[in-house]
Amino acid sequence: MILSANTRKEVHAVTERQLEIVLAVVYEFIRTGEPAGSRTISKKYMRGNSPATIRNEMADLEEMRYLYQAHTSSGRLPTSKAYRLYVDSIMQRRRSVPLEAEAWMHEIRNRREGIESLLTQVTQLLGKATNCIGVAALSALEEVTIQRVSFMRLGGDMVLLIVVLEGGLVHHTNIRLPGDLSQDVLDELARRISTVASGHPWSEVRRTLSAYIFEGLERIRDVCRSAVAEIDSQLNRKNTRLFVGGAQHILSLPDFQDVNKFQAVLSILEQEQPLADMVDRYSIADGVSVTIGDEISEQEMKDCSLLLMPSGLGRKAILGLIGPIRMDYERSITMLELLAEGLGDSFDR
Amino acid sequence: MILSANTRKEVHAVTERQLEIVLAVVYEFIRTGEPAGSRTISKKYMRGNSPATIRNEMADLEEMRYLYQAHTSSGRLPTSKAYRLYVDSIMQRRRSVPLEAEAWMHEIRNRREGIESLLTQVTQLLGKATNCIGVAALSALEEVTIQRVSFMRLGGDMVLLIVVLEGGLVHHTNIRLPGDLSQDVLDELARRISTVASGHPWSEVRRTLSAYIFEGLERIRDVCRSAVAEIDSQLNRKNTRLFVGGAQHILSLPDFQDVNKFQAVLSILEQEQPLADMVDRYSIADGVSVTIGDEISEQEMKDCSLLLMPSGLGRKAILGLIGPIRMDYERSITMLELLAEGLGDSFDR
DNA sequence: GTTAGCACTCAGGATCATAGAGTGCCAGCG
DNA sequence: CGCTGGCACTCTATGATCCTGAGTGCTAAC
């Protein structure tokens, strides 16, 4: 039994040497953009083994779907499976911090112009630093401390709802409150909600906002209820606010010389929903998540990798990168970690 | 004397027939994307004249810089000067309204979610409808009626300034107010400014906000002053808010198959300043302005044309299009006019 | 002033040959 | 039995060559 389990495992697992070859092929391909042949791998990375040996291993690795060939007589190219091994190996070992990093961090830390413009700037910085597209999202605003809520009459049933959150983050939308209320009533409503909510995240006070705080407003009980419901639905949705920047840089890369590839990505970026979903689906509670090529369910992203990392505002501000599968993961991951950390510092002051 | 003046004028002005040729070349090039030869022009647009005649005229038009050749034996291509004639001739004649227009308009008119998201949607619609990049800008907020001003304490000298303008347009930034004021003082300050400003554009009340309205606050006179100054500088700047959408569609056009061209445009769009400047510089008080290729001073835009038209919010919301020089001006201009009009309606309710 | 005719130019596509990178497989070696 | 050198084979990329067709400029005749 044990033996059979072992043998079965051997079929799927790669040997030490095979791993070495896979990593070398990925590394070489990321560096040069050209398929790597057995000769190259032998010469540059594995002097101990002849090209013929490498070739034999490569044939096996192709069968196991770690590598593939563009055509019969071309070198080997890595599949997502190979990239996965490569990224996992990077994540495990210690990475060096690029020298320019200090300058970037400085730029961020000395920002005072508000969360929105800071996030925009960070995405642009990320893009420039990595030749990828910088992304930022504010997720789960219900977990962020509320400072104040206010309503403003727009006419008819329409009311402008403004929620000011921790650190001066402003969220506003037009909502519908039945009954054409006067500004005075709206102010009173806002005052009461603010009193209870201020200093707490919405998720905490949501239940507290029951009937008793609206004492004396029984006449408009329905309005109070739908006001609370509206705030709820506003803060509840995931990744309400999205920021994208530095997209220009990706166009310098050879991988995106084909306009169609970029168009596919752009079509995702220009709609809110798919991007928000992706950020939500692939980000993890802590640390950098890397999703590679067809691991992303969106067809349009099949030529891209997505890196995400939760950052400031109690991990509710998520920072990310979208770049070619053949990106410099080492640098990208390090940069993302650094800037996410810097952003956290900047928020928490 | 008169005769010499006449002759000189003849050198610069084009004859009726020459104009006809220029317009035909532009039209043909916009339609097909290929240089137009004398034979084509003669056959399709000017049966009355032989190719040889057209050729002679073309040689003259080349000397006058209306046309040029890619190489000796290619057909003629229009220069900006030729496009200028073409666009001017379009602007003068009546244009037909595309059938799909009704659907677009409907989509806009039934929008309730606030000015920002409306503008974003309109830019995307514009982009899709014309295969150009849709652009929108809010200019001169000081001319827009104010609803309310409020300040919110962020800690230290930093204060969040929120100005709510006509129609629920929210403008906010972090500003610096000296002296770490309490929220109560800030509220009082906001209340006083709001009382005076509400219902008027800032440009109107700016002078009224002299010392007397801050009676009883002499102790913090400097704060009052810098608060007013901050609001002033916020609302004063041109094209504070920019919206870009539908950029993906431009990549379907043959003109933008070359990634570098798109990259140039994108580098402009990703910074606020240059785009804001362009909108400010090239928009006119009323109606559509068309700026073609190298008429735009930004080098990055040399392969593009820029269409702009003031729209709702008392002409302060400017709508625009960025597309290839070889765009369907007739359709683009009509679309822009339509959507700008529709947006105006939507705002003024 | 207009036009037909003609020689000339040039880009773009098709065809072909060649070089070079890389593979798979076999036979021999330790 | 695993590793390696050798060899025949495959396939792409590159460059040279040729050819066609579109289009021009010029000249001479109407």
PDB file of N, CA, C and O (backbone and C1' of nucleotides) in Angstrom, chain C residues 3-26:
ATOM      1  P    DT C   3     -10.446  67.136 -69.091  1.00  0.00           P
ATOM      2  O5'  DT C   3      -9.552  66.234 -70.030  1.00  0.00           O
ATOM      3  C5'  DT C   3      -9.823  66.203 -71.433  1.00  0.00           C
ATOM      4  C4'  DT C   3      -8.747  65.434 -72.157  1.00  0.00           C
ATOM      5  C3'  DT C   3      -8.405  64.069 -71.543  1.00  0.00           C
ATOM      6  O3'  DT C   3      -8.504  63.099 -72.568  1.00  0.00           O
ATOM      7  C1'  DT C   3      -6.439  65.292 -72.013  1.00  0.00           C
ATOM      8  P    DA C   4      -8.896  61.612 -72.164  1.00  0.00           P
ATOM      9  O5'  DA C   4      -7.808  60.831 -73.022  1.00  0.00           O
ATOM     10  C5'  DA C   4      -7.680  61.109 -74.409  1.00  0.00           C
ATOM     11  C4'  DA C   4      -6.297  60.703 -74.886  1.00  0.00           C
ATOM     12  C3'  DA C   4      -5.867  59.307 -74.426  1.00  0.00           C
ATOM     13  O3'  DA C   4      -5.355  58.603 -75.544  1.00  0.00           O
ATOM     14  C1'  DA C   4      -4.233  60.910 -73.816  1.00  0.00           C
ATOM     15  P    DG C   5      -4.855  57.122 -75.449  1.00  0.00           P
ATOM     16  O5'  DG C   5      -3.272  57.361 -75.330  1.00  0.00           O
ATOM     17  C5'  DG C   5      -2.648  58.308 -76.179  1.00  0.00           C
ATOM     18  C4'  DG C   5      -1.155  58.304 -75.927  1.00  0.00           C
ATOM     19  C3'  DG C   5      -0.611  56.933 -75.512  1.00  0.00           C
ATOM     20  O3'  DG C   5       0.628  56.723 -76.175  1.00  0.00           O
ATOM     21  C1'  DG C   5      -0.074  58.545 -73.864  1.00  0.00           C
ATOM     22  P    DC C   6       1.308  55.287 -76.147  1.00  0.00           P
ATOM     23  O5'  DC C   6       2.612  55.586 -75.292  1.00  0.00           O
ATOM     24  C5'  DC C   6       3.357  56.779 -75.540  1.00  0.00           C
ATOM     25  C4'  DC C   6       4.407  56.948 -74.456  1.00  0.00           C
ATOM     26  C3'  DC C   6       4.955  55.626 -73.914  1.00  0.00           C
ATOM     27  O3'  DC C   6       6.360  55.739 -73.774  1.00  0.00           O
ATOM     28  C1'  DC C   6       4.182  56.948 -72.143  1.00  0.00           C
ATOM     29  P    DA C   7       7.245  54.430 -73.808  1.00  0.00           P
ATOM     30  O5'  DA C   7       8.434  54.873 -72.855  1.00  0.00           O
ATOM     31  C5'  DA C   7       8.860  56.235 -72.859  1.00  0.00           C
ATOM     32  C4'  DA C   7       9.276  56.636 -71.448  1.00  0.00           C
ATOM     33  C3'  DA C   7      10.096  55.567 -70.716  1.00  0.00           C
ATOM     34  O3'  DA C   7      11.179  56.218 -70.064  1.00  0.00           O
ATOM     35  C1'  DA C   7       8.216  56.148 -69.426  1.00  0.00           C
ATOM     36  P    DC C   8      12.253  55.347 -69.302  1.00  0.00           P
ATOM     37  O5'  DC C   8      11.877  55.658 -67.795  1.00  0.00           O
ATOM     38  C5'  DC C   8      11.576  57.001 -67.428  1.00  0.00           C
ATOM     39  C4'  DC C   8      11.103  57.008 -65.996  1.00  0.00           C
ATOM     40  C3'  DC C   8      11.824  56.010 -65.089  1.00  0.00           C
ATOM     41  O3'  DC C   8      12.387  56.706 -63.989  1.00  0.00           O
ATOM     42  C1'  DC C   8       9.470  55.866 -64.806  1.00  0.00           C
ATOM     43  P    DT C   9      13.228  55.863 -62.904  1.00  0.00           P
ATOM     44  O5'  DT C   9      12.192  55.825 -61.713  1.00  0.00           O
ATOM     45  C5'  DT C   9      11.525  57.030 -61.314  1.00  0.00           C
ATOM     46  C4'  DT C   9      10.667  56.726 -60.112  1.00  0.00           C
ATOM     47  C3'  DT C   9      11.354  55.842 -59.072  1.00  0.00           C
ATOM     48  O3'  DT C   9      11.172  56.451 -57.811  1.00  0.00           O
ATOM     49  C1'  DT C   9       9.252  54.919 -59.685  1.00  0.00           C
ATOM     50  P    DC C  10      12.083  56.021 -56.597  1.00  0.00           P
ATOM     51  O5'  DC C  10      11.072  55.129 -55.766  1.00  0.00           O
ATOM     52  C5'  DC C  10       9.765  55.646 -55.507  1.00  0.00           C
ATOM     53  C4'  DC C  10       8.867  54.517 -55.059  1.00  0.00           C
ATOM     54  C3'  DC C  10       9.557  53.537 -54.105  1.00  0.00           C
ATOM     55  O3'  DC C  10       8.779  53.469 -52.948  1.00  0.00           O
ATOM     56  C1'  DC C  10       8.370  52.398 -55.797  1.00  0.00           C
ATOM     57  P    DA C  11       9.395  52.836 -51.610  1.00  0.00           P
ATOM     58  O5'  DA C  11       8.145  51.972 -51.142  1.00  0.00           O
ATOM     59  C5'  DA C  11       6.859  52.604 -51.157  1.00  0.00           C
ATOM     60  C4'  DA C  11       5.776  51.558 -51.121  1.00  0.00           C
ATOM     61  C3'  DA C  11       5.941  50.505 -50.033  1.00  0.00           C
ATOM     62  O3'  DA C  11       4.647  50.211 -49.532  1.00  0.00           O
ATOM     63  C1'  DA C  11       5.984  49.459 -52.166  1.00  0.00           C
ATOM     64  P    DG C  12       4.460  49.226 -48.349  1.00  0.00           P
ATOM     65  O5'  DG C  12       4.059  47.895 -49.127  1.00  0.00           O
ATOM     66  C5'  DG C  12       3.015  47.938 -50.089  1.00  0.00           C
ATOM     67  C4'  DG C  12       2.728  46.527 -50.547  1.00  0.00           C
ATOM     68  C3'  DG C  12       2.936  45.484 -49.456  1.00  0.00           C
ATOM     69  O3'  DG C  12       1.924  44.500 -49.592  1.00  0.00           O
ATOM     70  C1'  DG C  12       4.390  45.032 -51.261  1.00  0.00           C
ATOM     71  P    DG C  13       1.816  43.312 -48.574  1.00  0.00           P
ATOM     72  O5'  DG C  13       1.800  42.055 -49.546  1.00  0.00           O
ATOM     73  C5'  DG C  13       1.191  42.165 -50.835  1.00  0.00           C
ATOM     74  C4'  DG C  13       1.625  41.003 -51.698  1.00  0.00           C
ATOM     75  C3'  DG C  13       1.811  39.701 -50.928  1.00  0.00           C
ATOM     76  O3'  DG C  13       1.171  38.646 -51.639  1.00  0.00           O
ATOM     77  C1'  DG C  13       3.818  40.264 -52.088  1.00  0.00           C
ATOM     78  P    DA C  14       1.256  37.158 -51.132  1.00  0.00           P
ATOM     79  O5'  DA C  14       2.324  36.558 -52.148  1.00  0.00           O
ATOM     80  C5'  DA C  14       2.099  36.622 -53.548  1.00  0.00           C
ATOM     81  C4'  DA C  14       3.201  35.860 -54.243  1.00  0.00           C
ATOM     82  C3'  DA C  14       3.482  34.494 -53.610  1.00  0.00           C
ATOM     83  O3'  DA C  14       3.560  33.508 -54.632  1.00  0.00           O
ATOM     84  C1'  DA C  14       5.468  35.820 -53.665  1.00  0.00           C
ATOM     85  P    DT C  15       3.798  31.998 -54.263  1.00  0.00           P
ATOM     86  O5'  DT C  15       5.336  31.815 -54.592  1.00  0.00           O
ATOM     87  C5'  DT C  15       5.916  32.432 -55.751  1.00  0.00           C
ATOM     88  C4'  DT C  15       7.407  32.208 -55.744  1.00  0.00           C
ATOM     89  C3'  DT C  15       7.838  30.869 -55.124  1.00  0.00           C
ATOM     90  O3'  DT C  15       8.673  30.175 -56.041  1.00  0.00           O
ATOM     91  C1'  DT C  15       9.099  32.651 -54.202  1.00  0.00           C
ATOM     92  P    DC C  16       9.093  28.651 -55.760  1.00  0.00           P
ATOM     93  O5'  DC C  16      10.579  28.871 -55.239  1.00  0.00           O
ATOM     94  C5'  DC C  16      11.468  29.741 -55.963  1.00  0.00           C
ATOM     95  C4'  DC C  16      12.747  29.912 -55.159  1.00  0.00           C
ATOM     96  C3'  DC C  16      13.215  28.648 -54.446  1.00  0.00           C
ATOM     97  O3'  DC C  16      14.500  28.293 -54.912  1.00  0.00           O
ATOM     98  C1'  DC C  16      13.277  30.537 -52.999  1.00  0.00           C
ATOM     99  P    DA C  17      15.166  26.937 -54.415  1.00  0.00           P
ATOM    100  O5'  DA C  17      16.397  27.533 -53.605  1.00  0.00           O
ATOM    101  C5'  DA C  17      17.067  28.690 -54.093  1.00  0.00           C
ATOM    102  C4'  DA C  17      18.045  29.159 -53.036  1.00  0.00           C
ATOM    103  C3'  DA C  17      18.738  28.012 -52.293  1.00  0.00           C
ATOM    104  O3'  DA C  17      20.123  28.321 -52.157  1.00  0.00           O
ATOM    105  C1'  DA C  17      17.582  29.389 -50.744  1.00  0.00           C
ATOM    106  P    DT C  18      21.061  27.339 -51.309  1.00  0.00           P
ATOM    107  O5'  DT C  18      21.132  28.062 -49.914  1.00  0.00           O
ATOM    108  C5'  DT C  18      21.270  29.494 -49.872  1.00  0.00           C
ATOM    109  C4'  DT C  18      21.508  29.908 -48.444  1.00  0.00           C
ATOM    110  C3'  DT C  18      22.265  28.873 -47.614  1.00  0.00           C
ATOM    111  O3'  DT C  18      23.286  29.517 -46.881  1.00  0.00           O
ATOM    112  C1'  DT C  18      20.194  29.393 -46.561  1.00  0.00           C
ATOM    113  P    DA C  19      24.278  28.654 -46.008  1.00  0.00           P
ATOM    114  O5'  DA C  19      23.951  29.242 -44.567  1.00  0.00           O
ATOM    115  C5'  DA C  19      23.601  30.631 -44.422  1.00  0.00           C
ATOM    116  C4'  DA C  19      23.133  30.872 -43.011  1.00  0.00           C
ATOM    117  C3'  DA C  19      23.921  30.113 -41.940  1.00  0.00           C
ATOM    118  O3'  DA C  19      24.039  30.936 -40.790  1.00  0.00           O
ATOM    119  C1'  DA C  19      21.656  29.436 -41.868  1.00  0.00           C
ATOM    120  P    DG C  20      24.974  30.449 -39.591  1.00  0.00           P
ATOM    121  O5'  DG C  20      23.903  30.140 -38.466  1.00  0.00           O
ATOM    122  C5'  DG C  20      22.810  31.040 -38.277  1.00  0.00           C
ATOM    123  C4'  DG C  20      21.860  30.435 -37.277  1.00  0.00           C
ATOM    124  C3'  DG C  20      22.555  29.603 -36.196  1.00  0.00           C
ATOM    125  O3'  DG C  20      21.871  29.824 -34.975  1.00  0.00           O
ATOM    126  C1'  DG C  20      20.970  28.276 -37.288  1.00  0.00           C
ATOM    127  P    DA C  21      22.684  29.669 -33.635  1.00  0.00           P
ATOM    128  O5'  DA C  21      21.497  29.383 -32.638  1.00  0.00           O
ATOM    129  C5'  DA C  21      20.200  29.944 -32.900  1.00  0.00           C
ATOM    130  C4'  DA C  21      19.155  28.900 -32.618  1.00  0.00           C
ATOM    131  C3'  DA C  21      19.500  28.016 -31.417  1.00  0.00           C
ATOM    132  O3'  DA C  21      18.443  28.093 -30.481  1.00  0.00           O
ATOM    133  C1'  DA C  21      18.822  26.712 -33.276  1.00  0.00           C
ATOM    134  P    DG C  22      18.652  27.397 -29.051  1.00  0.00           P
ATOM    135  O5'  DG C  22      17.930  26.014 -29.288  1.00  0.00           O
ATOM    136  C5'  DG C  22      16.540  26.001 -29.601  1.00  0.00           C
ATOM    137  C4'  DG C  22      16.164  24.620 -30.010  1.00  0.00           C
ATOM    138  C3'  DG C  22      16.666  23.552 -29.035  1.00  0.00           C
ATOM    139  O3'  DG C  22      15.581  22.986 -28.320  1.00  0.00           O
ATOM    140  C1'  DG C  22      16.943  22.916 -31.312  1.00  0.00           C
ATOM    141  P    DT C  23      15.864  21.764 -27.314  1.00  0.00           P
ATOM    142  O5'  DT C  23      15.138  20.562 -28.046  1.00  0.00           O
ATOM    143  C5'  DT C  23      13.913  20.805 -28.740  1.00  0.00           C
ATOM    144  C4'  DT C  23      13.647  19.658 -29.687  1.00  0.00           C
ATOM    145  C3'  DT C  23      13.778  18.304 -28.993  1.00  0.00           C
ATOM    146  O3'  DT C  23      12.519  17.660 -28.938  1.00  0.00           O
ATOM    147  C1'  DT C  23      15.020  18.365 -31.053  1.00  0.00           C
ATOM    148  P    DG C  24      12.337  16.481 -27.936  1.00  0.00           P
ATOM    149  O5'  DG C  24      12.571  15.186 -28.850  1.00  0.00           O
ATOM    150  C5'  DG C  24      11.981  15.122 -30.147  1.00  0.00           C
ATOM    151  C4'  DG C  24      12.416  13.842 -30.822  1.00  0.00           C
ATOM    152  C3'  DG C  24      12.483  12.625 -29.908  1.00  0.00           C
ATOM    153  O3'  DG C  24      12.004  11.485 -30.629  1.00  0.00           O
ATOM    154  C1'  DG C  24      14.653  13.060 -30.778  1.00  0.00           C
ATOM    155  P    DC C  25      11.814  10.100 -29.930  1.00  0.00           P
ATOM    156  O5'  DC C  25      13.081   9.284 -30.435  1.00  0.00           O
ATOM    157  C5'  DC C  25      13.456   9.378 -31.798  1.00  0.00           C
ATOM    158  C4'  DC C  25      14.801   8.713 -32.007  1.00  0.00           C
ATOM    159  C3'  DC C  25      15.027   7.477 -31.119  1.00  0.00           C
ATOM    160  O3'  DC C  25      15.571   6.452 -31.932  1.00  0.00           O
ATOM    161  C1'  DC C  25      16.827   8.977 -30.900  1.00  0.00           C
ATOM    162  P    DC C  26      15.559   4.934 -31.425  1.00  0.00           P
ATOM    163  O5'  DC C  26      17.007   4.457 -31.868  1.00  0.00           O
ATOM    164  C5'  DC C  26      17.693   5.163 -32.910  1.00  0.00           C
ATOM    165  C4'  DC C  26      19.182   5.016 -32.718  1.00  0.00           C
ATOM    166  C3'  DC C  26      19.591   3.769 -31.942  1.00  0.00           C
ATOM    167  O3'  DC C  26      20.718   3.183 -32.545  1.00  0.00           O
ATOM    168  C1'  DC C  26      20.495   5.666 -30.910  1.00  0.00           C
TER     169       DC C  26
END
